[in-house]
Short mmCIF file of C-alpha atoms in Angstrom, two decimals:
data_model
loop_
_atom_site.label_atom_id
_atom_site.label_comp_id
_atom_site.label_asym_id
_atom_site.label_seq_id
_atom_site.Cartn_x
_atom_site.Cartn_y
_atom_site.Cartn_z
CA UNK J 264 -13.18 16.22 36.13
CA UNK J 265 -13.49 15.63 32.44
CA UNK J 266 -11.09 12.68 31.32
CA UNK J 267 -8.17 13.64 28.96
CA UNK J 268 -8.68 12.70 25.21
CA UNK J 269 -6.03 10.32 24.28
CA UNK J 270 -4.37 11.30 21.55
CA UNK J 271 -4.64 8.58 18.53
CA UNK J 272 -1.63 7.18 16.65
CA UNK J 273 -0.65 7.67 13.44
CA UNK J 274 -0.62 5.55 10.88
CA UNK J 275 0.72 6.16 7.47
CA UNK J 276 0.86 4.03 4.26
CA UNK J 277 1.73 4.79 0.60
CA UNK J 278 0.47 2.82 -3.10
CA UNK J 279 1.82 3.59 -6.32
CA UNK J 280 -0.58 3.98 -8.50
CA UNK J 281 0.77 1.79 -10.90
CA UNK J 282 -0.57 -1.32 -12.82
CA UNK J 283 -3.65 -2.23 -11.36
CA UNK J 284 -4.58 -3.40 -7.34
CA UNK J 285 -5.14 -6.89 -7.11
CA UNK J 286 -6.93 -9.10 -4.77
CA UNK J 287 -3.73 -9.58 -2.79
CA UNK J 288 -3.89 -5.48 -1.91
CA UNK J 289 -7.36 -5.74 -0.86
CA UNK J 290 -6.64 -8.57 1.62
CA UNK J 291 -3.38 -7.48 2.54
CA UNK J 292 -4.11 -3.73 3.12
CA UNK J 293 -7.37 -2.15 1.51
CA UNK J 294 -9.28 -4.58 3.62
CA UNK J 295 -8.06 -4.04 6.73
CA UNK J 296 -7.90 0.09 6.27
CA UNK J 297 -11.61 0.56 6.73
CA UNK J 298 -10.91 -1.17 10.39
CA UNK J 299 -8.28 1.26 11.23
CA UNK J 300 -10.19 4.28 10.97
CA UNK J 301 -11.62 4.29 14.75
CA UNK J 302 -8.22 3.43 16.41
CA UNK J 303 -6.19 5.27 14.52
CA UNK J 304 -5.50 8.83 12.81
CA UNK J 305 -4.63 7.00 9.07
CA UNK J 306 -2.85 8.79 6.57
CA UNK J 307 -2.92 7.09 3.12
CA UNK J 308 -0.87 8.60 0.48
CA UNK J 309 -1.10 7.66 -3.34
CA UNK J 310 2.71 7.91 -4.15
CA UNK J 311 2.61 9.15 -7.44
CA UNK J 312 6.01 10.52 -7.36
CA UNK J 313 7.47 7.26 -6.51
CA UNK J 314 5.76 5.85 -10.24
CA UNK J 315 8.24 8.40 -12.39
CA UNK J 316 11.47 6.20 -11.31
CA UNK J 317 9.97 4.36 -14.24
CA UNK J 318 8.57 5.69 -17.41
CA UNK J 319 5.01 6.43 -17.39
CA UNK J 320 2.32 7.64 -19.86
CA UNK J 321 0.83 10.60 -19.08
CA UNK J 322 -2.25 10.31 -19.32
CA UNK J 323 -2.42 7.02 -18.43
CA UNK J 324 -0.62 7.71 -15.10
CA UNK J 325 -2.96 10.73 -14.45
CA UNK J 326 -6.12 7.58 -14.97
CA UNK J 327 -4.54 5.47 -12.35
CA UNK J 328 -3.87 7.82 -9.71
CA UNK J 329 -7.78 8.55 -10.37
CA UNK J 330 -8.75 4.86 -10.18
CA UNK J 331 -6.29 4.20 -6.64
CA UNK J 332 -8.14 6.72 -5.20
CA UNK J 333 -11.71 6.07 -6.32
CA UNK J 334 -10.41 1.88 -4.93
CA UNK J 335 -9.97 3.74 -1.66
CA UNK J 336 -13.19 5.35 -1.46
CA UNK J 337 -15.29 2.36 -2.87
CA UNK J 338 -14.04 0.17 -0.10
CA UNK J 339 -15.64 2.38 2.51
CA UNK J 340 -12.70 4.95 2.98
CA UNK J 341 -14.31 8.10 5.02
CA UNK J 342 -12.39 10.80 3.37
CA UNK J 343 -13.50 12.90 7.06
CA UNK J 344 -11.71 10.03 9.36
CA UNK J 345 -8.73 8.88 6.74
CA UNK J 346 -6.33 11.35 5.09
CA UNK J 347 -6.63 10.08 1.40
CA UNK J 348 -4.52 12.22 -0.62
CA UNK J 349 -1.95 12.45 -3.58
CA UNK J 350 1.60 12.57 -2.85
CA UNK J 351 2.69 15.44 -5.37
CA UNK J 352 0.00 17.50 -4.35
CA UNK J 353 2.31 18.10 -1.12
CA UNK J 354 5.51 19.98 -1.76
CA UNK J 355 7.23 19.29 1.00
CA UNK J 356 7.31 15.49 0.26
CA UNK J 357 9.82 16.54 -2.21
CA UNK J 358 11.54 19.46 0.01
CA UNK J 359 12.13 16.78 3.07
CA UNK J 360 13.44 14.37 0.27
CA UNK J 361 16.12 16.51 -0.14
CA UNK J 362 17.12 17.30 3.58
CA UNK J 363 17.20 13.92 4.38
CA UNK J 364 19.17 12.98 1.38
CA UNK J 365 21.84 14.81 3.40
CA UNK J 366 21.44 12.52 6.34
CA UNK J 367 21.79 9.16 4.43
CA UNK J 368 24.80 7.28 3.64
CA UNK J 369 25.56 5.85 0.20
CA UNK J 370 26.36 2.46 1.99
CA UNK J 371 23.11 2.45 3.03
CA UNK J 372 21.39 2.77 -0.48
CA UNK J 373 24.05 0.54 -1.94
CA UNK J 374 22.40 -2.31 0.48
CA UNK J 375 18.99 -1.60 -0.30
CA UNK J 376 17.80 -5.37 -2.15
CA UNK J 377 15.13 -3.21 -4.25
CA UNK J 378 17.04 -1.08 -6.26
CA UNK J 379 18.78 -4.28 -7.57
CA UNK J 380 15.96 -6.10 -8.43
CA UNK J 381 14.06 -3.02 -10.16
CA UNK J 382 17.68 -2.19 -11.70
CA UNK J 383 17.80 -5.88 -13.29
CA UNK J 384 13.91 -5.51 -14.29
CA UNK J 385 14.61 -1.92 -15.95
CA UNK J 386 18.22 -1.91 -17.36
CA UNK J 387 17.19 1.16 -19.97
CA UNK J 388 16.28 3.20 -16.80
CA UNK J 389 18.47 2.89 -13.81
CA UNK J 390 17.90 6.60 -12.67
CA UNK J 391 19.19 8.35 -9.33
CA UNK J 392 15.44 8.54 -8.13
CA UNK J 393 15.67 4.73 -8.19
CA UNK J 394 18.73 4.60 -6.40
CA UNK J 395 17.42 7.20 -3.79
CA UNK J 396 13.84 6.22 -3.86
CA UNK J 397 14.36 4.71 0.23
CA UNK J 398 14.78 8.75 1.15
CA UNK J 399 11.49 9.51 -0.53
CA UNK J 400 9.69 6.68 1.06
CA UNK J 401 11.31 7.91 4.60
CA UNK J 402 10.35 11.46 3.96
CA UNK J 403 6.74 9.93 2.89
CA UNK J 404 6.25 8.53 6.61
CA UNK J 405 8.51 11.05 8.33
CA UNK J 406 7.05 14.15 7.48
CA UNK J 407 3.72 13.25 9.31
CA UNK J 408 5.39 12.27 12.34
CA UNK J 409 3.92 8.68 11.73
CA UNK J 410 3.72 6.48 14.84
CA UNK J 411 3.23 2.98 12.80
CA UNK J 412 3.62 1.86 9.02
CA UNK J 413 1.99 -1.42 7.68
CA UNK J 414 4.95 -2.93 6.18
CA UNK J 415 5.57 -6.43 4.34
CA UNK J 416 8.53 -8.64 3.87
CA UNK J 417 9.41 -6.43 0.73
CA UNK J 418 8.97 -3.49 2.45
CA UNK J 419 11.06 -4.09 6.00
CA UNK J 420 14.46 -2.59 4.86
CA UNK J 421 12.73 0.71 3.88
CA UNK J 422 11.49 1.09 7.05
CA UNK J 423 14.83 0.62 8.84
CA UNK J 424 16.54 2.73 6.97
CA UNK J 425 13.78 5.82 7.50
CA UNK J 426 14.18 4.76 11.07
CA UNK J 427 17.66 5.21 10.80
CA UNK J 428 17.84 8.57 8.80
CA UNK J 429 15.23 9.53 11.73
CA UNK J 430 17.43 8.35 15.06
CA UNK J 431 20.31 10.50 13.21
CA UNK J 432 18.64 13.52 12.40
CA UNK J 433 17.28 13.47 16.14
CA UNK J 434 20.69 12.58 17.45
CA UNK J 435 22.29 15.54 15.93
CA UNK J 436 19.89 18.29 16.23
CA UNK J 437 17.33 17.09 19.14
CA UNK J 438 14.00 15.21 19.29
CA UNK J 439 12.53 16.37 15.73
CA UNK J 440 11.03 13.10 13.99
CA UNK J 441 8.90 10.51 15.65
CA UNK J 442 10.73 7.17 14.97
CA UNK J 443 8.06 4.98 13.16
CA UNK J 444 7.51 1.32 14.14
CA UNK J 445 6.51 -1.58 11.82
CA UNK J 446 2.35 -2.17 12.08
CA UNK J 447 1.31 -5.57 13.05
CA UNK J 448 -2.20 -5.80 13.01
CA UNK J 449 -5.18 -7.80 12.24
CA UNK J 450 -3.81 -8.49 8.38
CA UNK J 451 -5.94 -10.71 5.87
CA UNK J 452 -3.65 -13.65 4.66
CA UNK J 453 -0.94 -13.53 2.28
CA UNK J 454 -2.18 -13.94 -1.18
CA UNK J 455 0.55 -15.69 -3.67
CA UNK J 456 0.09 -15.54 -7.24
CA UNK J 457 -2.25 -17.62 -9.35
CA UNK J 458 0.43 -19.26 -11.42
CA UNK J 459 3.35 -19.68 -8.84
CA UNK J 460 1.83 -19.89 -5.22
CA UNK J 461 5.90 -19.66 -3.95
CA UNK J 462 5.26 -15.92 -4.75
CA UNK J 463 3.36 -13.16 -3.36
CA UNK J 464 0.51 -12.16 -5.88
CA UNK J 465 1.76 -8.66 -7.57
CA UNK J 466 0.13 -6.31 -9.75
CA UNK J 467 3.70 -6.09 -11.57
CA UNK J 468 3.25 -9.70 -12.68
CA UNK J 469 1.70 -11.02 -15.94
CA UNK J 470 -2.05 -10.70 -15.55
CA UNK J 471 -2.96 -14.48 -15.27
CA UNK J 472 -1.31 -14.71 -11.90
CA UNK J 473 -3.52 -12.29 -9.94
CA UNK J 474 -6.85 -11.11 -9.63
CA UNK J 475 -7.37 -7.32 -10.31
CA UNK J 476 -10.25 -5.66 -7.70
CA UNK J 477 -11.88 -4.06 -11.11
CA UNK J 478 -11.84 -7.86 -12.72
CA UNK J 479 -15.39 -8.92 -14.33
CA UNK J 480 -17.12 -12.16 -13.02
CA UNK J 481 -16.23 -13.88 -16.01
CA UNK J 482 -12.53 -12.89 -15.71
CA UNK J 483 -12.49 -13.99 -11.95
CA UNK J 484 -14.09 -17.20 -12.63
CA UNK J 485 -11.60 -17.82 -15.68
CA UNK J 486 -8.23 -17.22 -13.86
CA UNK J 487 -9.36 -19.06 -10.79
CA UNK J 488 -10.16 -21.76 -12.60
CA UNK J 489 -6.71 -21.76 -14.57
CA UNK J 490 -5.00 -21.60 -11.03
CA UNK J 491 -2.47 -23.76 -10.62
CA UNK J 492 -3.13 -26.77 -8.24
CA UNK J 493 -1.52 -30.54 -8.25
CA UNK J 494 -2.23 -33.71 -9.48
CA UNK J 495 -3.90 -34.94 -6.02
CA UNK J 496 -7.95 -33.58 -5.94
CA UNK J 497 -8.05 -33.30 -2.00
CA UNK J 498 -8.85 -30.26 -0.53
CA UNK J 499 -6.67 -29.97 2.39
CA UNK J 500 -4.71 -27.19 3.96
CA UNK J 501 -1.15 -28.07 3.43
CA UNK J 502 1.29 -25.24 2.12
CA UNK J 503 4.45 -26.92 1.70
CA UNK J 504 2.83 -30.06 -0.48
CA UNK J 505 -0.06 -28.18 -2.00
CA UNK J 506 0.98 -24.38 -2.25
CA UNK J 507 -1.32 -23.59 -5.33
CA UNK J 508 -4.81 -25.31 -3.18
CA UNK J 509 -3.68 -23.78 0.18
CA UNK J 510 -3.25 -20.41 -1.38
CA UNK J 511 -6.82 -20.75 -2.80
CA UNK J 512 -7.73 -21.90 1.01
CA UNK J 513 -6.51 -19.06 2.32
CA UNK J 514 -8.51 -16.81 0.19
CA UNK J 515 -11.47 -18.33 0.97
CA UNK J 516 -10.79 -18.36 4.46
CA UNK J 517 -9.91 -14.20 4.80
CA UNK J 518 -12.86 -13.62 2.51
CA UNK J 519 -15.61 -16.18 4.06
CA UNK J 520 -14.54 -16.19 7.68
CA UNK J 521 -14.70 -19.96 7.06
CA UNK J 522 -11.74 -22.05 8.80
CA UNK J 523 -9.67 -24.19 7.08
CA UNK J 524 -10.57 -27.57 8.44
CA UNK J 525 -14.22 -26.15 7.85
CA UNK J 526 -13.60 -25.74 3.90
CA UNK J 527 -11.78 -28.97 4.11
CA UNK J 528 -14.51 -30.81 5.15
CA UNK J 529 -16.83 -29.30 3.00
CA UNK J 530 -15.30 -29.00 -0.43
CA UNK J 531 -12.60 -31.78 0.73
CA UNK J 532 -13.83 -35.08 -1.42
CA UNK J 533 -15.54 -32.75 -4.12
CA UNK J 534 -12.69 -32.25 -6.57
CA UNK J 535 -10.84 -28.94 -7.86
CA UNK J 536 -13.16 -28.01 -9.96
CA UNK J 537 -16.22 -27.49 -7.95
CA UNK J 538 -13.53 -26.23 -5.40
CA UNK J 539 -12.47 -23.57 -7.00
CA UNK J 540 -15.86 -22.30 -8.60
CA UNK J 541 -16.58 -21.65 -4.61
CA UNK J 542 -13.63 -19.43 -4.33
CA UNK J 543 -14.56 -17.87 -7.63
CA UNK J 544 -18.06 -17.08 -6.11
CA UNK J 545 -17.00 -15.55 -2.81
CA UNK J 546 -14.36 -13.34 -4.30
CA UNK J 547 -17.14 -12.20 -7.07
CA UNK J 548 -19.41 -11.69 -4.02
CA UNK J 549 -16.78 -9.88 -2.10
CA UNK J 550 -15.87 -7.05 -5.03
CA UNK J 551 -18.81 -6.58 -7.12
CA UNK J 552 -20.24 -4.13 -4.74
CA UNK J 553 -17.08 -2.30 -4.46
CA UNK J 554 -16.81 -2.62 -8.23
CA UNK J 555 -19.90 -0.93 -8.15
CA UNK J 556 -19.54 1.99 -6.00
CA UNK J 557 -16.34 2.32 -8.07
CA UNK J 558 -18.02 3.09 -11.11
CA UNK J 559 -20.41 5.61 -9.52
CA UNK J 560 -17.02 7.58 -8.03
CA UNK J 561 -15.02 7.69 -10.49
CA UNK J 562 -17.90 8.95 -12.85
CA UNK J 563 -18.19 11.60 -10.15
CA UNK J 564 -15.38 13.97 -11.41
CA UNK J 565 -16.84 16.81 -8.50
CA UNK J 566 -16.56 14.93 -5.64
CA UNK J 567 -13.09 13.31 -6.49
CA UNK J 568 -11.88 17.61 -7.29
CA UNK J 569 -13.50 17.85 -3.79
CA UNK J 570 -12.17 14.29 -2.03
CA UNK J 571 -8.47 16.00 -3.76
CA UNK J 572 -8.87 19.69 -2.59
CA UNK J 573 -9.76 19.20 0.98
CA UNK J 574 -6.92 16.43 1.13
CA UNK J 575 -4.45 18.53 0.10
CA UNK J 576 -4.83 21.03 2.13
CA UNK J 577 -5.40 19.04 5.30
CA UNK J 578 -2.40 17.12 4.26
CA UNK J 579 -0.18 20.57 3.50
CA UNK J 580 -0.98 22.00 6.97
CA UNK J 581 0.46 18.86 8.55
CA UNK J 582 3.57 19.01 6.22
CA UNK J 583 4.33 22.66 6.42
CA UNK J 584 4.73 22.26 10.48
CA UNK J 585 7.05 19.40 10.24
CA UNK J 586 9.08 21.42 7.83
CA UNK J 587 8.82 24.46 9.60
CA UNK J 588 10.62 22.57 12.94
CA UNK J 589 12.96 21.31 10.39
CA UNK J 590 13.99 24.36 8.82
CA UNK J 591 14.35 26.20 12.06
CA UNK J 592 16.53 22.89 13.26
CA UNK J 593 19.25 22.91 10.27
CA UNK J 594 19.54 26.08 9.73
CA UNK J 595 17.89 27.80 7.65
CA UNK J 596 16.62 31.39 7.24
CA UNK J 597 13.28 31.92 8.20
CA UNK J 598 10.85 33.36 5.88
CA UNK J 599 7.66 35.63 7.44
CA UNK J 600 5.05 36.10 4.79
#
């Protein structure tokens, strides 16, 4: 008797493809991604819709969403085992927006911490797809029935709230959505910004406080060496005394598989400044082959048509049957073509 094929879970996460990914996103997520493929059916999605809540250039957005998904595919992304694909490319993103705008509560959106902080950050700008930006993102992971999303600190109160718009919908009309649960996984460290190591490093920030995955050597080495440490020289693991040298531990650590009484002993006695050449060299190590297969994809404009063609339509067929259920459940008239 043959033994049943489990069925894998779902995972789905979404970028923007906005400023530039960062050292922190390839230890936080990117990293890790290439490790979920096996387990997992993974669904990444570069949100490009989400980006227009705040002005973009054209062309330059067009670039980016280009470069996110080149990253993706230069980190070892199998395009055949991971659903890499572009958010507006997929209609429905934008129909299921709508019907579960209809399911969410303006007390809910008037809580959300994000809108404030972009609001404060973009006071020219402070458009409805701001303010309703959590539906999108719960439409995002709802509409591919996702089992798990990879979530940080940042990120926690959009996932209630989808899981709330989701427990609702299903309350009223029947089991329709599956109700999607925070990821905790094997997750590289935290990475905190260059400049103020109380922070998480962001690509939003000024560009001295992170490193960017398409940085030069020479850049790498530069900002590392400009990160911020303390007037003691002792390398030692201690984040409440020594954020800016623990953060730089930490990176070493994720990157080198080195512990942190191991790079205490070694680089311990040896001063900052030979210190943090070693981190610049094992971060340098650790992207310039990526950096390099980046260049040959994204020179490649065939294969990325290709890599965005056969997405789109995986990721449509997917999309149309989750808004097929939900048509049929609200309502609406059905349509034979």
């Amino acid at each position: 008797m043959e033994a049943e094929t489990v069925k894998k879970k779902r995972i789905f996460s979404g970028i923007q493809p906005t400023g530039t990914l960062t050292l922190g996103n390839y230890i936080g997520a990117l990293r890790n991604f290439k490790l979920l493929e096996d387990e997992y059916d993974c669904v990444y999605s570069i949100v490009d819709l989400h980006a227009i809540t705040v002005r973009q250039n054209p062309t330059e957005l067009r670039k980016a969403c280009l470069r996110v998904m080149s990253l993706y595919l230069a980190v070892g992304l199998s395009p055949e085992k991971s659903l890499l694909y572009f958010q507006s490319h997929v209609p429905q993103h934008a129909e299921l927006n709508w019907v579960l705008g209809c399911f969410t509560y303006m007390g809910e959106l008037n809580r959300m911490t994000q809108f404030k902080d972009k609001s404060q950050k973009h006071a020219d700008n402070i458009n409805a797809g701001l303010y309703t930006y959590p539906v999108l993102m719960a439409a995002d992971i709802l509409l591919y029935m996702s089992d798990l999303v990879p979530v940080g600190a940042d990120q926690k109160q959009h996932l209630e709230i989808s899981r709330d718009i989701a427990e609702r919908f299903n309350k009223i009309y029947g089991d329709t959505f599956v109700v999607p649960e925070p990821y905790i996984g094997k997750v590289g460290g935290r990475v905190m910004s260059l400049q103020d190591p109380t922070r998480k490093m962001s690509k939003s920030d000024p560009e001295d406080t992170y490193v960017a995955m398409l940085d030069s050597a020479d850049v790498i080495r530069k900002k590392i060496r400009r990160a911020i440490t303390d007037s003691d020289s002792e390398v030692r693991y201690d984040p409440e005394n020594k954020p800016g040298v623990s953060n730089l531990m930490s990176i070493m650590a994720t990157i080198t598989g080195k512990t942190m009484d191991e790079i205490a002993l070694e680089y311990g006695s040896k001063g900052y400044g030979v210190f943090k050449d070693a981190v610049a060299d094992c971060i340098i190590a650790e992207l310039e082959p990526i950096q390099k297969r980046f260049n040959e994809i994204i020179t490649d404009k065939a294969y990325l048509q290709q890599v965005m063609t056969v997405s789109a339509e995986r990721a449509s067929n997917i999309a149309y049957r989750t808004m097929l259920k939900v048509r049929r459940k609200i309502g609406l008239a059905a349509l034979k073509l």
